[in-house]
PDB file of C-alpha atoms and ligand atoms in Angstrom:
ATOM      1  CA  UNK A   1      27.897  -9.292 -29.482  1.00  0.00           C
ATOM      2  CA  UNK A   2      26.043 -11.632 -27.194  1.00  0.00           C
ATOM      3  CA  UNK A   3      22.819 -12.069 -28.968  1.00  0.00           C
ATOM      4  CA  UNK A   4      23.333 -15.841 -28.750  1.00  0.00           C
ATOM      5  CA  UNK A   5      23.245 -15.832 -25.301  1.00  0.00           C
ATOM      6  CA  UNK A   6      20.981 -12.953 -24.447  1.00  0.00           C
ATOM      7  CA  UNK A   7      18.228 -14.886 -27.021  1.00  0.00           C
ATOM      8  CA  UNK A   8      18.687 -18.207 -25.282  1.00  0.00           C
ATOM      9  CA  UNK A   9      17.876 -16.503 -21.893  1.00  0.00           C
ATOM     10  CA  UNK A  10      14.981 -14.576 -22.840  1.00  0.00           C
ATOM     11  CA  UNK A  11      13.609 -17.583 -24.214  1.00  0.00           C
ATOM     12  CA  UNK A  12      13.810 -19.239 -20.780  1.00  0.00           C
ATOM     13  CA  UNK A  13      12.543 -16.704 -19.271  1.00  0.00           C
ATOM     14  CA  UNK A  14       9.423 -16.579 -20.729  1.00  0.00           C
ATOM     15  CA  UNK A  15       8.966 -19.872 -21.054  1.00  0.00           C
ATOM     16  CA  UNK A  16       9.882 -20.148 -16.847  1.00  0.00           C
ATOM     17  CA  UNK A  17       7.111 -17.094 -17.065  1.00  0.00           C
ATOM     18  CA  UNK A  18       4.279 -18.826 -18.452  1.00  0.00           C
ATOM     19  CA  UNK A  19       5.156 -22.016 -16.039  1.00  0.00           C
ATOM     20  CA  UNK A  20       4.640 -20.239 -13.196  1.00  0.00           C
ATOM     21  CA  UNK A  21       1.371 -18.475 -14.205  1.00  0.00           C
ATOM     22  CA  UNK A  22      -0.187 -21.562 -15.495  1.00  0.00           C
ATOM     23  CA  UNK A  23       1.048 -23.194 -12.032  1.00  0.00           C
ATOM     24  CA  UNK A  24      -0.616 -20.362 -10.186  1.00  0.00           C
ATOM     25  CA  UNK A  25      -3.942 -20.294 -12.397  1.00  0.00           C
ATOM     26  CA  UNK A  26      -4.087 -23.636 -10.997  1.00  0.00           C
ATOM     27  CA  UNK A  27      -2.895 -23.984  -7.901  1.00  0.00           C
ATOM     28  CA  UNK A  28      -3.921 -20.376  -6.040  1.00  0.00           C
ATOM     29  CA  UNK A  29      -6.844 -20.245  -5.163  1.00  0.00           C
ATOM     30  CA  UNK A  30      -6.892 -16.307  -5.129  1.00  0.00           C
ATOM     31  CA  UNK A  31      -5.993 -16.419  -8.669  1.00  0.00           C
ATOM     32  CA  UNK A  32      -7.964 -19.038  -9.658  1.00  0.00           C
ATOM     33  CA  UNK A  33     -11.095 -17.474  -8.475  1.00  0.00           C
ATOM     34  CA  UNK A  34     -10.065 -14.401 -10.043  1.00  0.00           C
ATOM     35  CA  UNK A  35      -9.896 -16.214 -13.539  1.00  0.00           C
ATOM     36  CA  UNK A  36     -13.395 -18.086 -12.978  1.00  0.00           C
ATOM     37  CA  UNK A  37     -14.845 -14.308 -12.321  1.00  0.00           C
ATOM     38  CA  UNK A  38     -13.339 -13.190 -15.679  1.00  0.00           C
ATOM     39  CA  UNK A  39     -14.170 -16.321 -17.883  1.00  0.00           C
ATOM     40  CA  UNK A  40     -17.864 -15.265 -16.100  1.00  0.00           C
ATOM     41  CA  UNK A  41     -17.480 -11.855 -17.521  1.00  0.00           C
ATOM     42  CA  UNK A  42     -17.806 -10.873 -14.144  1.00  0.00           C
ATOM     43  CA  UNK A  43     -14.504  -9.652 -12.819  1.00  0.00           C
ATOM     44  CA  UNK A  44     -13.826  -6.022 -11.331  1.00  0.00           C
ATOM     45  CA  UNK A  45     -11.532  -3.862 -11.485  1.00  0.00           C
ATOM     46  CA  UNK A  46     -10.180  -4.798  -8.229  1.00  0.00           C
ATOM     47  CA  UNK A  47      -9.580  -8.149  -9.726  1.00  0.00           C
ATOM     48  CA  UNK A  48      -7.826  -7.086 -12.877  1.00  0.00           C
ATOM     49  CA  UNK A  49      -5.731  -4.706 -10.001  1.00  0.00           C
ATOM     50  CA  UNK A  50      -4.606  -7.837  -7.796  1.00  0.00           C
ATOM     51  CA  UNK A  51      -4.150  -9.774 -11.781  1.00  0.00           C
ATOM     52  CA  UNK A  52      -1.387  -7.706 -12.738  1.00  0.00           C
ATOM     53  CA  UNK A  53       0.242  -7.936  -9.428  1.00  0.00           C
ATOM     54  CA  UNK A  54       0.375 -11.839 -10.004  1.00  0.00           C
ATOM     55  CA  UNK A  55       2.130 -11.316 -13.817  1.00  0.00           C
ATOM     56  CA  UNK A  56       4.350  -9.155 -11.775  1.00  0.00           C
ATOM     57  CA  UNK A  57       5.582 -11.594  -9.441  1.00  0.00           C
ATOM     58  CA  UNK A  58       5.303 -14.541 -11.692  1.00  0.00           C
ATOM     59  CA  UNK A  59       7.883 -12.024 -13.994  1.00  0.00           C
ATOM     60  CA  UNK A  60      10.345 -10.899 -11.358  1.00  0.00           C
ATOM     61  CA  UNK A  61      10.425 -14.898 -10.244  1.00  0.00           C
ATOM     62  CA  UNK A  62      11.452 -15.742 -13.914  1.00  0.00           C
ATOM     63  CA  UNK A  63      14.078 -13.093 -14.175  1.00  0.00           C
ATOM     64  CA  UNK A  64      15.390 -13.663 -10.935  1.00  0.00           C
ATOM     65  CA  UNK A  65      15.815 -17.450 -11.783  1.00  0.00           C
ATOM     66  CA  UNK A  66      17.642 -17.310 -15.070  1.00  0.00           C
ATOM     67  CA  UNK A  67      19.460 -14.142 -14.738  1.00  0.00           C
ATOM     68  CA  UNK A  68      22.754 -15.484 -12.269  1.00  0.00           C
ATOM     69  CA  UNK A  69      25.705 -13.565 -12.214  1.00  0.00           C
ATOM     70  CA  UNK A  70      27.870 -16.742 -13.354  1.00  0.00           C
ATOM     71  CA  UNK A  71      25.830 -17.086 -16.821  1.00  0.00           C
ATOM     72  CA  UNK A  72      26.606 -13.596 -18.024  1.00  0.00           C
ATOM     73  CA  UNK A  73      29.779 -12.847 -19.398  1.00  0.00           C
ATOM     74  CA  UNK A  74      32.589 -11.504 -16.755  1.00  0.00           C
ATOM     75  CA  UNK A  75      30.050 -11.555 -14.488  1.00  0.00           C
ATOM     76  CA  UNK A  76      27.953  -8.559 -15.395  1.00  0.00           C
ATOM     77  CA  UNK A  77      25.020  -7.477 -16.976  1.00  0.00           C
ATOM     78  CA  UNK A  78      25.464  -5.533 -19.748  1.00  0.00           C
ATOM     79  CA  UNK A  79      22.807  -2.840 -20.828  1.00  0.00           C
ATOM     80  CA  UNK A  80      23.001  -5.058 -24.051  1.00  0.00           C
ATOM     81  CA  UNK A  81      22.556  -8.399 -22.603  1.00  0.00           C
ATOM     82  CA  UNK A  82      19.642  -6.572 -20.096  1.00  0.00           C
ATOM     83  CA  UNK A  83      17.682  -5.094 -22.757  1.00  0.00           C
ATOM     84  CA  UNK A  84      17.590  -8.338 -25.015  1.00  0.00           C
ATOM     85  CA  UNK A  85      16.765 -10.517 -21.871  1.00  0.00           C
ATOM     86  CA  UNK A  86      14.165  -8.653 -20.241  1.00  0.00           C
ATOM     87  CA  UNK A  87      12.728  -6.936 -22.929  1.00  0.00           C
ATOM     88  CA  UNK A  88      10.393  -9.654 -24.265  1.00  0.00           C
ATOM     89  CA  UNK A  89       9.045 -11.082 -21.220  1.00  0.00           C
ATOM     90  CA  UNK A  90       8.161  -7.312 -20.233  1.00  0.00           C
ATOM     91  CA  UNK A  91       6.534  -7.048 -23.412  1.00  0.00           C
ATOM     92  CA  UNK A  92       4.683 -10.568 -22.725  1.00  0.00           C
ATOM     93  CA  UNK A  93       3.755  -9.876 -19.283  1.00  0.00           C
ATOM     94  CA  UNK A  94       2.270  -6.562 -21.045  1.00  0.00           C
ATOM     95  CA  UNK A  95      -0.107  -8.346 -23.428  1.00  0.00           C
ATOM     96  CA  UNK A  96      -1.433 -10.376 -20.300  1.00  0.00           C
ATOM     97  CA  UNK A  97      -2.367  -7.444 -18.508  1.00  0.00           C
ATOM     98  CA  UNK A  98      -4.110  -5.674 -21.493  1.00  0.00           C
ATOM     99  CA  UNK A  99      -5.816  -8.714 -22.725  1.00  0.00           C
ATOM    100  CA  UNK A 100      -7.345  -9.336 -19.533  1.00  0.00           C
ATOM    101  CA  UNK A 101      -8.328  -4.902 -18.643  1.00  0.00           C
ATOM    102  CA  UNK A 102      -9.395  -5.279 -22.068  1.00  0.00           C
ATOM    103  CA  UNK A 103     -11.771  -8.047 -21.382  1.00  0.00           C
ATOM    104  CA  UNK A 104     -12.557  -7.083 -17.493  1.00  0.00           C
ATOM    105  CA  UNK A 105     -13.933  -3.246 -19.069  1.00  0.00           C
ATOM    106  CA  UNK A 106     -16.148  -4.599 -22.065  1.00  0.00           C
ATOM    107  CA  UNK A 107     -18.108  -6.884 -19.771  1.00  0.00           C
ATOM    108  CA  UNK A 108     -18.159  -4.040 -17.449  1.00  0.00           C
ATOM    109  CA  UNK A 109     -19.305  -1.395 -20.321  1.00  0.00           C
ATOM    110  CA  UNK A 110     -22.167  -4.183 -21.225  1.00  0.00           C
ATOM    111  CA  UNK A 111     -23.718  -4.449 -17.674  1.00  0.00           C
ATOM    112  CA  UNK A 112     -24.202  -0.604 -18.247  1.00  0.00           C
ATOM    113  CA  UNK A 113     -25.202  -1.152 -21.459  1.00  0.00           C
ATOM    114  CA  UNK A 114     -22.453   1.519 -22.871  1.00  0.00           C
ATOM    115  CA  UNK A 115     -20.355   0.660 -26.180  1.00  0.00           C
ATOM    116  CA  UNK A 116     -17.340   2.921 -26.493  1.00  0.00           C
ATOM    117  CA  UNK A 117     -14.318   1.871 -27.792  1.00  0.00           C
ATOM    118  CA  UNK A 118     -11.558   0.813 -25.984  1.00  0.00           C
ATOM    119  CA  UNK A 119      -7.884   1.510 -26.037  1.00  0.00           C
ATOM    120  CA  UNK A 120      -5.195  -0.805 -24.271  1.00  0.00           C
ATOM    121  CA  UNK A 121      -2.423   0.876 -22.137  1.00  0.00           C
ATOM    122  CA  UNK A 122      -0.109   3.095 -23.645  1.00  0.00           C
ATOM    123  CA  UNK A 123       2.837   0.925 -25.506  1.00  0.00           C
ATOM    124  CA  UNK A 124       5.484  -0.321 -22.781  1.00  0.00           C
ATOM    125  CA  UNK A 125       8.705   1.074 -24.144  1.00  0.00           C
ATOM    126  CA  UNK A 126       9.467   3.642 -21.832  1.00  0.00           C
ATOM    127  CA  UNK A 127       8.125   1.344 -18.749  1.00  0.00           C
ATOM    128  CA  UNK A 128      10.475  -1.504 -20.274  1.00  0.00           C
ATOM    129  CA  UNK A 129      13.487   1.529 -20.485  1.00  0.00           C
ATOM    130  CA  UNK A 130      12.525   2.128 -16.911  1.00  0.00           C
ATOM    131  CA  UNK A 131      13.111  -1.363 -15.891  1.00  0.00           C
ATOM    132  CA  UNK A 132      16.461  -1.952 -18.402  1.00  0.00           C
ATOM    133  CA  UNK A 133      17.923   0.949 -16.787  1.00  0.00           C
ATOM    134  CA  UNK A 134      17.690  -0.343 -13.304  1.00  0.00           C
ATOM    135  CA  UNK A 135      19.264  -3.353 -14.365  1.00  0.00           C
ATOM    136  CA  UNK A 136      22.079  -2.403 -16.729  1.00  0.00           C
ATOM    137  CA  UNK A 137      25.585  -2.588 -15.087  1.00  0.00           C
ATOM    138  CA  UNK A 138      24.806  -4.201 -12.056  1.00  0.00           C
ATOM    139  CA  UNK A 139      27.707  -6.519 -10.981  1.00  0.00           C
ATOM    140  CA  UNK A 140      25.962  -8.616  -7.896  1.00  0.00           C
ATOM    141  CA  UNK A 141      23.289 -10.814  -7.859  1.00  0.00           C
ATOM    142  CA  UNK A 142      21.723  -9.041  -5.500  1.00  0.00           C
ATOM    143  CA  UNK A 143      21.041  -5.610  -6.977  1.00  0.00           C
ATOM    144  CA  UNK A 144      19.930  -7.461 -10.000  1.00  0.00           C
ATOM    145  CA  UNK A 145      17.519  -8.948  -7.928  1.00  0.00           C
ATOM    146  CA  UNK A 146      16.748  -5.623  -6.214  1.00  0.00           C
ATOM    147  CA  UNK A 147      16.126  -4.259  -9.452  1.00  0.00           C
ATOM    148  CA  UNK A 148      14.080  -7.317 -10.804  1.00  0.00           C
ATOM    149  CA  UNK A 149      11.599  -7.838  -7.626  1.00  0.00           C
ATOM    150  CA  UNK A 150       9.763  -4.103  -6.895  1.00  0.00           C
ATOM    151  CA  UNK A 151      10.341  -2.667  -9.970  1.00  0.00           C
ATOM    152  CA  UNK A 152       9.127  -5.218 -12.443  1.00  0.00           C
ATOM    153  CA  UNK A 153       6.182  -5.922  -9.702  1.00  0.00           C
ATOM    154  CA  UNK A 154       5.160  -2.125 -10.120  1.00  0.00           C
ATOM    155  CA  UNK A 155       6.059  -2.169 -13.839  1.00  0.00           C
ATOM    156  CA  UNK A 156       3.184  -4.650 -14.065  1.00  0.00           C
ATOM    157  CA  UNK A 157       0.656  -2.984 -12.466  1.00  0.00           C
ATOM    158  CA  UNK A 158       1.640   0.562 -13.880  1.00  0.00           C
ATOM    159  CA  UNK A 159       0.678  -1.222 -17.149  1.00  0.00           C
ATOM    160  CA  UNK A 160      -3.038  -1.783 -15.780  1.00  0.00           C
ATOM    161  CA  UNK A 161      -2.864   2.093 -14.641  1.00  0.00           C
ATOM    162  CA  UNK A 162      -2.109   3.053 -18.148  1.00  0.00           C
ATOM    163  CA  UNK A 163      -4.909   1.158 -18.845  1.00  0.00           C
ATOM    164  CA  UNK A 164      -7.243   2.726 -16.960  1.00  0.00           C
ATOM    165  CA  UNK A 165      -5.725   6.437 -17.491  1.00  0.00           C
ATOM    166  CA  UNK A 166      -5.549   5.971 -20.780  1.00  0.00           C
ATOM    167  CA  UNK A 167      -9.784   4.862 -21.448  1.00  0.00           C
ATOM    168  CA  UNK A 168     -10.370   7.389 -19.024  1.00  0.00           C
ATOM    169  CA  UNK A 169      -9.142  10.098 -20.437  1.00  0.00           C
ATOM    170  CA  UNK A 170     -10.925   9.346 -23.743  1.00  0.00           C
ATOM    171  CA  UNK A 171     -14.234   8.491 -22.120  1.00  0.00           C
ATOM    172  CA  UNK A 172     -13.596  11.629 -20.113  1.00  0.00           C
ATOM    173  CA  UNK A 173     -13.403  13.485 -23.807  1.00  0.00           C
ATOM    174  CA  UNK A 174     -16.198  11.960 -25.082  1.00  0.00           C
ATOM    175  CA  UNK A 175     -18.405  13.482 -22.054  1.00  0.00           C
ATOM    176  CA  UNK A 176     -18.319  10.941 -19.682  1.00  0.00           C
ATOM    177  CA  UNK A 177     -17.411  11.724 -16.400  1.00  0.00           C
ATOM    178  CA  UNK A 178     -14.833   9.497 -14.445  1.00  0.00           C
ATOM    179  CA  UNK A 179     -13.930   9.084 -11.148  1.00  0.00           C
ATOM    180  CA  UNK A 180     -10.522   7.500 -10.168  1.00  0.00           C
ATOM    181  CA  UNK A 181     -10.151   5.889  -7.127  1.00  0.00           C
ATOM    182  CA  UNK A 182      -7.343   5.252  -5.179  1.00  0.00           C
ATOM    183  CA  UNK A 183      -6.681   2.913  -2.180  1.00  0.00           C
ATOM    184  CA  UNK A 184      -4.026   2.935   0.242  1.00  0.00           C
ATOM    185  CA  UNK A 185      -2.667  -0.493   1.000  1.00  0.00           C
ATOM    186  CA  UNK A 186      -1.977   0.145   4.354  1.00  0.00           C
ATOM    187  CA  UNK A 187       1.036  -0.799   5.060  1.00  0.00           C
ATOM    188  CA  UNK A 188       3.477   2.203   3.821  1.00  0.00           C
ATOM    189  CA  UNK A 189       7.175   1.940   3.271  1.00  0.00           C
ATOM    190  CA  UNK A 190       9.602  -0.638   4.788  1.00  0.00           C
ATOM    191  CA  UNK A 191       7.326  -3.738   5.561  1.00  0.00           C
ATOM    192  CA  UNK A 192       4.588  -1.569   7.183  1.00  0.00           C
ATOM    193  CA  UNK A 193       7.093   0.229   9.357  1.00  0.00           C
ATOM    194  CA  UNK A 194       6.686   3.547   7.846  1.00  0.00           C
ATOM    195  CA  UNK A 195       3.242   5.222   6.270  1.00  0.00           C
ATOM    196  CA  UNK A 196       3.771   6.489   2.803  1.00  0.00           C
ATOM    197  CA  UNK A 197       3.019   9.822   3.108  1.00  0.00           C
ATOM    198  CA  UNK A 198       3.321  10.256  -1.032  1.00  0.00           C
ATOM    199  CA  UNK A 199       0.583   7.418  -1.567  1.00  0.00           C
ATOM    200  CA  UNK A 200      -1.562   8.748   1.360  1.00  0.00           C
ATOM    201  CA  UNK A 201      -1.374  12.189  -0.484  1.00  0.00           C
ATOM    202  CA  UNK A 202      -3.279  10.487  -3.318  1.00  0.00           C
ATOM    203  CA  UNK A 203      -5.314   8.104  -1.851  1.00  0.00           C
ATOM    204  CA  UNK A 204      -9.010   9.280  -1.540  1.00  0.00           C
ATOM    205  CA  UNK A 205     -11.585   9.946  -5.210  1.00  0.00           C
ATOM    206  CA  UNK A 206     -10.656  11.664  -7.340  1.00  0.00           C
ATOM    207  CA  UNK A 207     -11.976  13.797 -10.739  1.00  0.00           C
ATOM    208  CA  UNK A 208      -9.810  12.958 -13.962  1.00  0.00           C
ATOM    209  CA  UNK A 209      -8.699  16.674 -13.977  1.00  0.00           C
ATOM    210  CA  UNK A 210      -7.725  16.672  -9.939  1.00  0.00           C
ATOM    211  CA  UNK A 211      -6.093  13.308 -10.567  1.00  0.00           C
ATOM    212  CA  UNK A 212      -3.915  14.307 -13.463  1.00  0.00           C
ATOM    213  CA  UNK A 213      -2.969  17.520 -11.598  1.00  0.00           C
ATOM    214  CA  UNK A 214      -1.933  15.012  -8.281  1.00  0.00           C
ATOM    215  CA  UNK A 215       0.144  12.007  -9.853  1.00  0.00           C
ATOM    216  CA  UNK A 216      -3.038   9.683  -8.675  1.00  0.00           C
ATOM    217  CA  UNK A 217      -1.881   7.056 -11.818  1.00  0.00           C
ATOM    218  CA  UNK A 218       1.414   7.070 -10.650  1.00  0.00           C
ATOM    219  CA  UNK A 219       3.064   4.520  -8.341  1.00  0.00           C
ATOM    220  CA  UNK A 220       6.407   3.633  -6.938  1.00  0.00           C
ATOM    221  CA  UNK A 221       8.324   0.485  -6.911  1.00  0.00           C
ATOM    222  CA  UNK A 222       6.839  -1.308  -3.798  1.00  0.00           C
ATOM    223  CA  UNK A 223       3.782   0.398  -3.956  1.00  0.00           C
ATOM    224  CA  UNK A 224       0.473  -1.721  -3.018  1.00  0.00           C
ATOM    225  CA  UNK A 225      -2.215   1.385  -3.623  1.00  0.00           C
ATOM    226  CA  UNK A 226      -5.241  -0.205  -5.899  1.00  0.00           C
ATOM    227  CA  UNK A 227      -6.495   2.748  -8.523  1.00  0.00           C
ATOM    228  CA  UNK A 228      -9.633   1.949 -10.035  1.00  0.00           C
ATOM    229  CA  UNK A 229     -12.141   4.250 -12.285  1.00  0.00           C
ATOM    230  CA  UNK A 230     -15.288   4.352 -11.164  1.00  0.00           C
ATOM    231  CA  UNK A 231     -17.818   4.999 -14.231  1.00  0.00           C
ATOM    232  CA  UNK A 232     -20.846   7.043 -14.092  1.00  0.00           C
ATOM    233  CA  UNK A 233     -24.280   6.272 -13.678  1.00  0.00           C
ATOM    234  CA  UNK A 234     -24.714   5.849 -17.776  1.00  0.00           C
ATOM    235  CA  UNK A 235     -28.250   7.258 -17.330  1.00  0.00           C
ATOM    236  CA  UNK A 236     -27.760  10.368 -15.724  1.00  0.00           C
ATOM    237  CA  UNK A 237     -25.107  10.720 -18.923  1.00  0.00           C
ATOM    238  CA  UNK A 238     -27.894   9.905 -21.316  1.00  0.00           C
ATOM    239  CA  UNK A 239     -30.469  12.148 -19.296  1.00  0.00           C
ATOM    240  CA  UNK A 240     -28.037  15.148 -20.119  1.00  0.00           C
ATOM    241  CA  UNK A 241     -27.617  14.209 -23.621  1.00  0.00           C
ATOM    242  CA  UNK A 242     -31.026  13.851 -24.704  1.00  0.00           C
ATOM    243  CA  UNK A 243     -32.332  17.375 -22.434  1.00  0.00           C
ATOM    244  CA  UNK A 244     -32.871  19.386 -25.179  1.00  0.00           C
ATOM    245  CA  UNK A 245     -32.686  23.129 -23.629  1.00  0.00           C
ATOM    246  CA  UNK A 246     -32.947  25.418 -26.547  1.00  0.00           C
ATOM    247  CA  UNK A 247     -36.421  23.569 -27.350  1.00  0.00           C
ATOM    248  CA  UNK A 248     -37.794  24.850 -24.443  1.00  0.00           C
ATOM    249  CA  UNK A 249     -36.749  28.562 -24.777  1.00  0.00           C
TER     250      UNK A 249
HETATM  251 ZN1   ZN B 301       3.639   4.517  -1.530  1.00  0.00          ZN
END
């Protein structure tokens, strides 16, 4: 019914998207270095971590800027109008992360001289769902702002958790054992005025088994923990794999 409209907004929002992350590539320095470190092949996991917190921000500022109350029709957004508006960007801001953990983990596999194929995150439909939902039906601007600031921002980064979960668990199957760690951001709930005592209750290293078992890949809206996933030493791997034991009996 208003696929007119809804197209015409999505298109400005991704265009208003890319704006602001080519502004940042070239204007933050945080960023900036960050992008110099992966063009070196040399980025970390850390890096791709704070990455996907920029494409969150840059998205929520996009959404937030188009999506007024006084262009939607009777002043609401309709689960309709939500879906087809957000849903592209999302997708966008999706590809951006996974192009760039994809990149980030094959330089890292090569300074450890490993070659195992890698997966990108999970498809985002039930992430996007997660985000449409929160958005649907609203009738102020301001809780469709509320639901476009945290919730995209942790959308974002969940997609770089996927990521990481996801390689993880195959490289875990494949007889490589990870480690996932998880940092604290220190500041908790409520501006730093409360300690998060669900994040703190993950925060720490983790093996892929005691990690699925604890929620260690999930994270809230507002949540600042970085996960990353440690790799082992490759050699002690290889060691393991070429000990022969029956020879020896
Ligand atoms: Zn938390």
């Amino acid at each position: 019914m208003y696929e007119d409209l809804s197209a015409d907004l999505a298109n400005q929002i991704t265009r208003r998207f890319e704006q602001i992350m080519d502004n940042h590539t070239r204007a933050d320095s945080t960023l900036k270095a960050i992008v110099k470190r992966m063009r070196a092949g040399k980025a970390t996991q850390m890096d791709v971590n704070k990455y996907a917190d920029f494409v969150g921000r840059a998205g929520s500022s996009a959404m937030k800027q188009v999506l007024k109350l006084e262009a939607l029709p009777d002043a609401t957004m309709y689960r309709e109008i939500a879906d087809q508006t957000i849903t592209p960007v999302l997708e966008r801001m999706w590809q951006n992360v996974n192009s760039v953990a994809l990149n980030q983990m094959k330089a890292e596999d090569a300074t450890k001289g490993l070659n195992i194929g890698i997966r990108t995150g999970f498809k985002p439909t039930r992430r996007i769902a997660e985000v449409v939902n929160m958005v649907a039906g609203q009738t102020t601007q301001e809780a469709i702002d509320n639901a476009l600031t945290d919730p995209v921002i942790a959308t974002a980064r969940k997609y770089y958790d996927d990521f990481l979960m996801e390689n993880a668990d195959l490289r875990e199957s494949l007889g490589f054992n990870q480690r996932v760690i998880r940092h604290y951001d220190d500041k908790g709930l409520h501006n730093g005025k409360t300690p998060c005592e669900w994040c703190l209750a993950k925060e720490g290293e983790w093996s892929m088994e005691e990690a699925h078992a604890n929620g260690v890949f999930n994270r809230h809206p507002g949540c600042g923990c970085t996960i990353v996933v440690f790799y082992p030493d490759h050699t002690d791997v290889q060691v393991d794999w070429t000990r022969n034991e029956w020879s020896s009996v």
